Amino acid sequence: MTKLNYLIISILMLVCNIYYAQNIKFHVKGGLNISNTKFSVIKNEISSDRDYDNRLSFNIGGAIDFRIYKQTRLQIELLYSEQGKVINYPNIPQQIIFELDQIIMPVLFKFKTFNELYVLTGGYLGYVINAQDVMNGVQFKDDGINNFDYGVSLGLQYQFNFGGFIDARYSLGLADLSSVEFPKSSIEWVYKNRLLQFGIGYQF
């Protein structure tokens, strides 16, 4: 049997398992984003990290989850997530907000611990839909950003009896979103997302 046949059979078994489990739940959710970046500048083979302030914003979207094994569930989300960073100059009363807004799809395993507390672990895929700098209310489009993002996530979720839930998670971006590279540019930028999320929601 070829690898393709194994893949097709595995997918069919997963679909059948989801169907017969009859334990599919739908979520709506939203919450607070605290975002920043792992940002480095490379010049003449010397790398220097840059520190920035957090951007506070929000995320909103929905999810579906289903049992895959006993106390383990799989949760797949689709979120609009506003991310980025803030640049404050110490000697100049000026602030630049770098807005990096994405559509992200976290895929998370949910492991039940005790009561209704779950550990969330997995990863996410992202697509950048907006990249711009905002200074004094004026917007400047940033063309030095790649669109595709991915990373890993870890968090906790607590579910209440009435259907509501709260969660918190940290996502570590692994993709370098900067398209500024040497030798096209005299320097090379490395931009990787860092995101802390707090959310509330309701499951049906």
JSON list of N, CA and C in Angstrom, two decimals, residues 142-146 176-182 184-190:
[
{"chain": "A", "resi": 142, "resn": "ASP", "atom": "N", "xyz": [4.10, 49.21, 5.24]},
{"chain": "A", "resi": 142, "resn": "ASP", "atom": "CA", "xyz": [5.39, 48.54, 5.34]},
{"chain": "A", "resi": 142, "resn": "ASP", "atom": "C", "xyz": [5.43, 47.41, 4.32]},
{"chain": "A", "resi": 143, "resn": "ASP", "atom": "N", "xyz": [6.30, 47.55, 3.32]},
{"chain": "A", "resi": 143, "resn": "ASP", "atom": "CA", "xyz": [6.40, 46.53, 2.26]},
{"chain": "A", "resi": 143, "resn": "ASP", "atom": "C", "xyz": [7.48, 45.50, 2.55]},
{"chain": "A", "resi": 144, "resn": "GLY", "atom": "N", "xyz": [8.13, 45.59, 3.69]},
{"chain": "A", "resi": 144, "resn": "GLY", "atom": "CA", "xyz": [9.23, 44.67, 3.99]},
{"chain": "A", "resi": 144, "resn": "GLY", "atom": "C", "xyz": [8.82, 43.46, 4.80]},
{"chain": "A", "resi": 145, "resn": "ILE", "atom": "N", "xyz": [7.56, 43.04, 4.69]},
{"chain": "A", "resi": 145, "resn": "ILE", "atom": "CA", "xyz": [7.03, 41.94, 5.50]},
{"chain": "A", "resi": 145, "resn": "ILE", "atom": "C", "xyz": [6.51, 40.82, 4.61]},
{"chain": "A", "resi": 146, "resn": "ASN", "atom": "N", "xyz": [6.89, 39.58, 4.94]},
{"chain": "A", "resi": 146, "resn": "ASN", "atom": "CA", "xyz": [6.32, 38.41, 4.28]},
{"chain": "A", "resi": 146, "resn": "ASN", "atom": "C", "xyz": [4.93, 38.13, 4.86]},
{"chain": "A", "resi": 176, "resn": "ASP", "atom": "N", "xyz": [10.43, 33.90, 10.11]},
{"chain": "A", "resi": 176, "resn": "ASP", "atom": "CA", "xyz": [11.00, 35.24, 9.94]},
{"chain": "A", "resi": 176, "resn": "ASP", "atom": "C", "xyz": [10.13, 35.99, 8.93]},
{"chain": "A", "resi": 177, "resn": "LEU", "atom": "N", "xyz": [9.39, 36.99, 9.42]},
{"chain": "A", "resi": 177, "resn": "LEU", "atom": "CA", "xyz": [8.45, 37.70, 8.56]},
{"chain": "A", "resi": 177, "resn": "LEU", "atom": "C", "xyz": [9.11, 38.82, 7.76]},
{"chain": "A", "resi": 178, "resn": "SER", "atom": "N", "xyz": [10.34, 39.15, 8.07]},
{"chain": "A", "resi": 178, "resn": "SER", "atom": "CA", "xyz": [10.99, 40.25, 7.36]},
{"chain": "A", "resi": 178, "resn": "SER", "atom": "C", "xyz": [11.52, 39.79, 6.00]},
{"chain": "A", "resi": 179, "resn": "SER", "atom": "N", "xyz": [11.26, 40.59, 4.99]},
{"chain": "A", "resi": 179, "resn": "SER", "atom": "CA", "xyz": [11.80, 40.31, 3.65]},
{"chain": "A", "resi": 179, "resn": "SER", "atom": "C", "xyz": [13.01, 41.19, 3.34]},
{"chain": "A", "resi": 180, "resn": "VAL", "atom": "N", "xyz": [13.49, 41.94, 4.34]},
{"chain": "A", "resi": 180, "resn": "VAL", "atom": "CA", "xyz": [14.67, 42.79, 4.16]},
{"chain": "A", "resi": 180, "resn": "VAL", "atom": "C", "xyz": [15.90, 41.93, 4.34]},
{"chain": "A", "resi": 181, "resn": "GLU", "atom": "N", "xyz": [16.64, 41.69, 3.27]},
{"chain": "A", "resi": 181, "resn": "GLU", "atom": "CA", "xyz": [17.77, 40.78, 3.30]},
{"chain": "A", "resi": 181, "resn": "GLU", "atom": "C", "xyz": [19.00, 41.39, 2.63]},
{"chain": "A", "resi": 182, "resn": "PHE", "atom": "N", "xyz": [20.15, 40.95, 3.07]},
{"chain": "A", "resi": 182, "resn": "PHE", "atom": "CA", "xyz": [21.42, 41.27, 2.42]},
{"chain": "A", "resi": 182, "resn": "PHE", "atom": "C", "xyz": [21.61, 40.30, 1.25]},
{"chain": "A", "resi": 184, "resn": "LYS", "atom": "N", "xyz": [20.52, 42.70, -1.02]},
{"chain": "A", "resi": 184, "resn": "LYS", "atom": "CA", "xyz": [19.62, 43.71, -1.59]},
{"chain": "A", "resi": 184, "resn": "LYS", "atom": "C", "xyz": [19.59, 44.96, -0.71]},
{"chain": "A", "resi": 185, "resn": "SER", "atom": "N", "xyz": [19.76, 44.76, 0.57]},
{"chain": "A", "resi": 185, "resn": "SER", "atom": "CA", "xyz": [19.85, 45.86, 1.52]},
{"chain": "A", "resi": 185, "resn": "SER", "atom": "C", "xyz": [21.19, 45.77, 2.24]},
{"chain": "A", "resi": 186, "resn": "SER", "atom": "N", "xyz": [21.66, 46.90, 2.74]},
{"chain": "A", "resi": 186, "resn": "SER", "atom": "CA", "xyz": [22.95, 46.90, 3.45]},
{"chain": "A", "resi": 186, "resn": "SER", "atom": "C", "xyz": [22.84, 46.20, 4.80]},
{"chain": "A", "resi": 187, "resn": "ILE", "atom": "N", "xyz": [21.60, 45.99, 5.27]},
{"chain": "A", "resi": 187, "resn": "ILE", "atom": "CA", "xyz": [21.36, 45.28, 6.52]},
{"chain": "A", "resi": 187, "resn": "ILE", "atom": "C", "xyz": [20.32, 44.21, 6.29]},
{"chain": "A", "resi": 188, "resn": "GLU", "atom": "N", "xyz": [20.19, 43.31, 7.25]},
{"chain": "A", "resi": 188, "resn": "GLU", "atom": "CA", "xyz": [19.17, 42.26, 7.20]},
{"chain": "A", "resi": 188, "resn": "GLU", "atom": "C", "xyz": [18.38, 42.28, 8.49]},
{"chain": "A", "resi": 189, "resn": "TRP", "atom": "N", "xyz": [17.05, 42.26, 8.38]},
{"chain": "A", "resi": 189, "resn": "TRP", "atom": "CA", "xyz": [16.19, 42.26, 9.55]},
{"chain": "A", "resi": 189, "resn": "TRP", "atom": "C", "xyz": [15.65, 40.85, 9.79]},
{"chain": "A", "resi": 190, "resn": "VAL", "atom": "N", "xyz": [15.50, 40.49, 11.06]},
{"chain": "A", "resi": 190, "resn": "VAL", "atom": "CA", "xyz": [14.83, 39.24, 11.45]},
{"chain": "A", "resi": 190, "resn": "VAL", "atom": "C", "xyz": [13.67, 39.61, 12.36]}
]
